[in-house]
Amino acid sequence: MGKAGSRILQCVENGDFLSESLLHDEISDAPAEFYNYVEKIESFTQHHDGCVRESAAFALGLIGDARAIDSLIKLLEDESLTDESFKDGSWEARVESAHALAKIGGQKARNAISNLIESHDNSVFVKELIRAMYTLREQFDE
């Protein structure tokens, strides 16, 4: 594992969003290198700490590898993570998952977000899902 890969995994594992710019910069500079870490980062989408789940979803969205879609959808659809769990980052993990799916794109991601919009009544969550859908729509319009 390279030095950059170790730093990325450490940020994700610690749920360290203070290092969000590091994640973005490292992954943007050498995106192909991080395809090797998709499976390890995916494992963090099921971590007990909501901030770690959120950080994992963010990193997967930056990497943009379609292999992560199923893990991100599972996180997105986890209804145990409600806005009542806001303080520990759990709820934000679902939101970040929606944005990661929007970055990766594709019909499967679009369907997952769309289905939640139709079935969910939490207005704050739905607003974030709609923002993700706009991102996906822009991809289809290009």
PDB file of C-alpha atoms in Angstrom:
ATOM      1  CA  MET A   1       0.000   0.000   0.000  1.00  0.00           C
ATOM      2  CA  GLY A   2       1.407   3.369  -0.976  1.00  0.00           C
ATOM      3  CA  LYS A   3       1.863   6.322   1.351  1.00  0.00           C
ATOM      4  CA  ALA A   4      -1.132   8.169  -0.099  1.00  0.00           C
ATOM      5  CA  GLY A   5      -3.297   5.050   0.203  1.00  0.00           C
ATOM      6  CA  SER A   6      -2.334   4.667   3.844  1.00  0.00           C
ATOM      7  CA  ARG A   7      -3.273   8.290   4.539  1.00  0.00           C
ATOM      8  CA  ILE A   8      -6.630   7.896   2.819  1.00  0.00           C
ATOM      9  CA  LEU A   9      -7.462   4.722   4.737  1.00  0.00           C
ATOM     10  CA  GLN A  10      -6.413   6.386   7.988  1.00  0.00           C
ATOM     11  CA  CYS A  11      -8.686   9.381   7.315  1.00  0.00           C
ATOM     12  CA  VAL A  12     -11.599   7.106   6.486  1.00  0.00           C
ATOM     13  CA  GLU A  13     -10.994   4.800   9.432  1.00  0.00           C
ATOM     14  CA  ASN A  14     -10.860   7.757  11.816  1.00  0.00           C
ATOM     15  CA  GLY A  15     -13.915   9.427  10.278  1.00  0.00           C
ATOM     16  CA  ASP A  16     -11.677  12.456   9.965  1.00  0.00           C
ATOM     17  CA  PHE A  17     -13.485  15.091   7.962  1.00  0.00           C
ATOM     18  CA  LEU A  18     -10.907  17.659   9.014  1.00  0.00           C
ATOM     19  CA  SER A  19      -8.847  15.854   6.395  1.00  0.00           C
ATOM     20  CA  GLU A  20     -11.571  16.088   3.766  1.00  0.00           C
ATOM     21  CA  SER A  21      -9.320  18.269   1.614  1.00  0.00           C
ATOM     22  CA  LEU A  22      -6.579  15.641   1.909  1.00  0.00           C
ATOM     23  CA  LEU A  23      -8.981  12.972   0.695  1.00  0.00           C
ATOM     24  CA  HIS A  24     -10.022  15.145  -2.217  1.00  0.00           C
ATOM     25  CA  ASP A  25      -6.500  16.212  -3.171  1.00  0.00           C
ATOM     26  CA  GLU A  26      -4.923  12.765  -2.881  1.00  0.00           C
ATOM     27  CA  ILE A  27      -7.662  10.973  -4.781  1.00  0.00           C
ATOM     28  CA  SER A  28      -7.870  13.674  -7.453  1.00  0.00           C
ATOM     29  CA  ASP A  29      -4.102  13.558  -8.029  1.00  0.00           C
ATOM     30  CA  ALA A  30      -3.905   9.799  -8.552  1.00  0.00           C
ATOM     31  CA  PRO A  31      -7.396   8.349  -9.023  1.00  0.00           C
ATOM     32  CA  ALA A  32      -6.234   5.076 -10.589  1.00  0.00           C
ATOM     33  CA  GLU A  33      -4.167   4.238  -7.507  1.00  0.00           C
ATOM     34  CA  PHE A  34      -7.226   4.341  -5.287  1.00  0.00           C
ATOM     35  CA  TYR A  35      -9.212   1.769  -7.247  1.00  0.00           C
ATOM     36  CA  ASN A  36      -7.165  -0.773  -5.285  1.00  0.00           C
ATOM     37  CA  TYR A  37      -8.702   0.516  -2.038  1.00  0.00           C
ATOM     38  CA  VAL A  38     -12.386   0.423  -3.009  1.00  0.00           C
ATOM     39  CA  GLU A  39     -13.130  -2.862  -1.226  1.00  0.00           C
ATOM     40  CA  LYS A  40     -11.364  -1.793   1.972  1.00  0.00           C
ATOM     41  CA  ILE A  41     -13.127   1.581   1.982  1.00  0.00           C
ATOM     42  CA  GLU A  42     -16.449  -0.147   1.240  1.00  0.00           C
ATOM     43  CA  SER A  43     -16.025  -2.184   4.434  1.00  0.00           C
ATOM     44  CA  PHE A  44     -16.113   1.070   6.398  1.00  0.00           C
ATOM     45  CA  THR A  45     -19.645   1.829   5.136  1.00  0.00           C
ATOM     46  CA  GLN A  46     -20.826  -0.711   7.747  1.00  0.00           C
ATOM     47  CA  HIS A  47     -18.664   0.616  10.590  1.00  0.00           C
ATOM     48  CA  HIS A  48     -20.321   1.271  13.979  1.00  0.00           C
ATOM     49  CA  ASP A  49     -19.219   4.937  13.919  1.00  0.00           C
ATOM     50  CA  GLY A  50     -21.398   7.189  11.759  1.00  0.00           C
ATOM     51  CA  CYS A  51     -18.524   9.572  11.015  1.00  0.00           C
ATOM     52  CA  VAL A  52     -16.486   6.671   9.624  1.00  0.00           C
ATOM     53  CA  ARG A  53     -19.433   5.605   7.430  1.00  0.00           C
ATOM     54  CA  GLU A  54     -19.807   9.186   6.205  1.00  0.00           C
ATOM     55  CA  SER A  55     -16.102   9.493   5.467  1.00  0.00           C
ATOM     56  CA  ALA A  56     -16.139   6.179   3.581  1.00  0.00           C
ATOM     57  CA  ALA A  57     -19.077   7.297   1.425  1.00  0.00           C
ATOM     58  CA  PHE A  58     -17.297  10.581   0.689  1.00  0.00           C
ATOM     59  CA  ALA A  59     -14.107   8.786  -0.367  1.00  0.00           C
ATOM     60  CA  LEU A  60     -16.013   6.302  -2.533  1.00  0.00           C
ATOM     61  CA  GLY A  61     -17.760   9.179  -4.278  1.00  0.00           C
ATOM     62  CA  LEU A  62     -14.402  10.802  -5.014  1.00  0.00           C
ATOM     63  CA  ILE A  63     -12.956   7.566  -6.359  1.00  0.00           C
ATOM     64  CA  GLY A  64     -16.042   7.128  -8.528  1.00  0.00           C
ATOM     65  CA  ASP A  65     -15.763   3.373  -9.004  1.00  0.00           C
ATOM     66  CA  ALA A  66     -19.046   1.655  -9.868  1.00  0.00           C
ATOM     67  CA  ARG A  67     -18.020  -1.360  -7.750  1.00  0.00           C
ATOM     68  CA  ALA A  68     -19.051   0.703  -4.708  1.00  0.00           C
ATOM     69  CA  ILE A  69     -22.652   1.236  -5.830  1.00  0.00           C
ATOM     70  CA  ASP A  70     -24.135  -1.725  -3.934  1.00  0.00           C
ATOM     71  CA  SER A  71     -22.419  -0.764  -0.662  1.00  0.00           C
ATOM     72  CA  LEU A  72     -23.499   2.845  -1.061  1.00  0.00           C
ATOM     73  CA  ILE A  73     -27.095   1.830  -1.782  1.00  0.00           C
ATOM     74  CA  LYS A  74     -27.107  -0.389   1.317  1.00  0.00           C
ATOM     75  CA  LEU A  75     -25.909   2.576   3.382  1.00  0.00           C
ATOM     76  CA  LEU A  76     -28.395   4.924   1.713  1.00  0.00           C
ATOM     77  CA  GLU A  77     -31.312   2.606   2.475  1.00  0.00           C
ATOM     78  CA  ASP A  78     -30.357   1.966   6.124  1.00  0.00           C
ATOM     79  CA  GLU A  79     -33.418   3.375   7.857  1.00  0.00           C
ATOM     80  CA  SER A  80     -31.892   2.839  11.278  1.00  0.00           C
ATOM     81  CA  LEU A  81     -29.810   5.918  10.466  1.00  0.00           C
ATOM     82  CA  THR A  82     -32.359   8.684  10.924  1.00  0.00           C
ATOM     83  CA  ASP A  83     -32.072  12.399  11.460  1.00  0.00           C
ATOM     84  CA  GLU A  84     -32.404  11.611  15.181  1.00  0.00           C
ATOM     85  CA  SER A  85     -28.926  10.085  14.998  1.00  0.00           C
ATOM     86  CA  PHE A  86     -27.604  13.381  13.600  1.00  0.00           C
ATOM     87  CA  LYS A  87     -25.169  13.996  16.453  1.00  0.00           C
ATOM     88  CA  ASP A  88     -23.003  10.945  15.777  1.00  0.00           C
ATOM     89  CA  GLY A  89     -22.815  11.411  12.016  1.00  0.00           C
ATOM     90  CA  SER A  90     -25.001   8.428  11.196  1.00  0.00           C
ATOM     91  CA  TRP A  91     -27.671  10.367   9.379  1.00  0.00           C
ATOM     92  CA  GLU A  92     -25.107  12.331   7.413  1.00  0.00           C
ATOM     93  CA  ALA A  93     -23.646   9.018   6.224  1.00  0.00           C
ATOM     94  CA  ARG A  94     -26.881   8.354   4.316  1.00  0.00           C
ATOM     95  CA  VAL A  95     -26.791  11.825   2.817  1.00  0.00           C
ATOM     96  CA  GLU A  96     -23.137  11.449   1.807  1.00  0.00           C
ATOM     97  CA  SER A  97     -24.005   8.082   0.290  1.00  0.00           C
ATOM     98  CA  ALA A  98     -26.631   9.755  -1.922  1.00  0.00           C
ATOM     99  CA  HIS A  99     -24.094  12.317  -3.097  1.00  0.00           C
ATOM    100  CA  ALA A 100     -21.494   9.604  -3.733  1.00  0.00           C
ATOM    101  CA  LEU A 101     -24.008   7.656  -5.816  1.00  0.00           C
ATOM    102  CA  ALA A 102     -24.749  10.825  -7.770  1.00  0.00           C
ATOM    103  CA  LYS A 103     -21.040  11.297  -8.478  1.00  0.00           C
ATOM    104  CA  ILE A 104     -20.662   7.711  -9.658  1.00  0.00           C
ATOM    105  CA  GLY A 105     -23.870   7.903 -11.651  1.00  0.00           C
ATOM    106  CA  GLY A 106     -25.734   5.296 -13.622  1.00  0.00           C
ATOM    107  CA  GLN A 107     -29.263   3.987 -13.686  1.00  0.00           C
ATOM    108  CA  LYS A 108     -28.902   1.794 -10.592  1.00  0.00           C
ATOM    109  CA  ALA A 109     -27.825   4.787  -8.490  1.00  0.00           C
ATOM    110  CA  ARG A 110     -30.588   6.920  -9.962  1.00  0.00           C
ATOM    111  CA  ASN A 111     -33.230   4.285  -9.207  1.00  0.00           C
ATOM    112  CA  ALA A 112     -32.095   3.892  -5.580  1.00  0.00           C
ATOM    113  CA  ILE A 113     -32.250   7.620  -4.909  1.00  0.00           C
ATOM    114  CA  SER A 114     -35.515   8.041  -6.792  1.00  0.00           C
ATOM    115  CA  ASN A 115     -37.179   5.192  -4.893  1.00  0.00           C
ATOM    116  CA  LEU A 116     -36.230   6.758  -1.561  1.00  0.00           C
ATOM    117  CA  ILE A 117     -37.541  10.159  -2.606  1.00  0.00           C
ATOM    118  CA  GLU A 118     -40.893   8.574  -3.442  1.00  0.00           C
ATOM    119  CA  SER A 119     -41.138   6.583  -0.201  1.00  0.00           C
ATOM    120  CA  HIS A 120     -39.603   8.898   2.366  1.00  0.00           C
ATOM    121  CA  ASP A 121     -41.291  11.732   4.222  1.00  0.00           C
ATOM    122  CA  ASN A 122     -38.321  13.225   6.099  1.00  0.00           C
ATOM    123  CA  SER A 123     -38.126  16.631   4.457  1.00  0.00           C
ATOM    124  CA  VAL A 124     -34.460  17.373   5.196  1.00  0.00           C
ATOM    125  CA  PHE A 125     -33.377  13.971   3.935  1.00  0.00           C
ATOM    126  CA  VAL A 126     -35.568  14.270   0.840  1.00  0.00           C
ATOM    127  CA  LYS A 127     -34.042  17.672   0.043  1.00  0.00           C
ATOM    128  CA  GLU A 128     -30.578  16.100   0.063  1.00  0.00           C
ATOM    129  CA  LEU A 129     -31.781  13.215  -2.088  1.00  0.00           C
ATOM    130  CA  ILE A 130     -33.255  15.680  -4.568  1.00  0.00           C
ATOM    131  CA  ARG A 131     -29.934  17.545  -4.703  1.00  0.00           C
ATOM    132  CA  ALA A 132     -28.252  14.249  -5.552  1.00  0.00           C
ATOM    133  CA  MET A 133     -30.847  13.590  -8.256  1.00  0.00           C
ATOM    134  CA  TYR A 134     -30.132  16.973  -9.843  1.00  0.00           C
ATOM    135  CA  THR A 135     -26.484  15.978 -10.061  1.00  0.00           C
ATOM    136  CA  LEU A 136     -27.479  12.735 -11.780  1.00  0.00           C
ATOM    137  CA  ARG A 137     -29.863  14.539 -14.125  1.00  0.00           C
ATOM    138  CA  GLU A 138     -27.085  16.885 -15.201  1.00  0.00           C
ATOM    139  CA  GLN A 139     -24.980  13.821 -16.122  1.00  0.00           C
ATOM    140  CA  PHE A 140     -27.786  12.418 -18.278  1.00  0.00           C
ATOM    141  CA  ASP A 141     -28.385  15.793 -19.957  1.00  0.00           C
ATOM    142  CA  GLU A 142     -24.749  16.146 -21.074  1.00  0.00           C
TER     143      GLU A 142
END
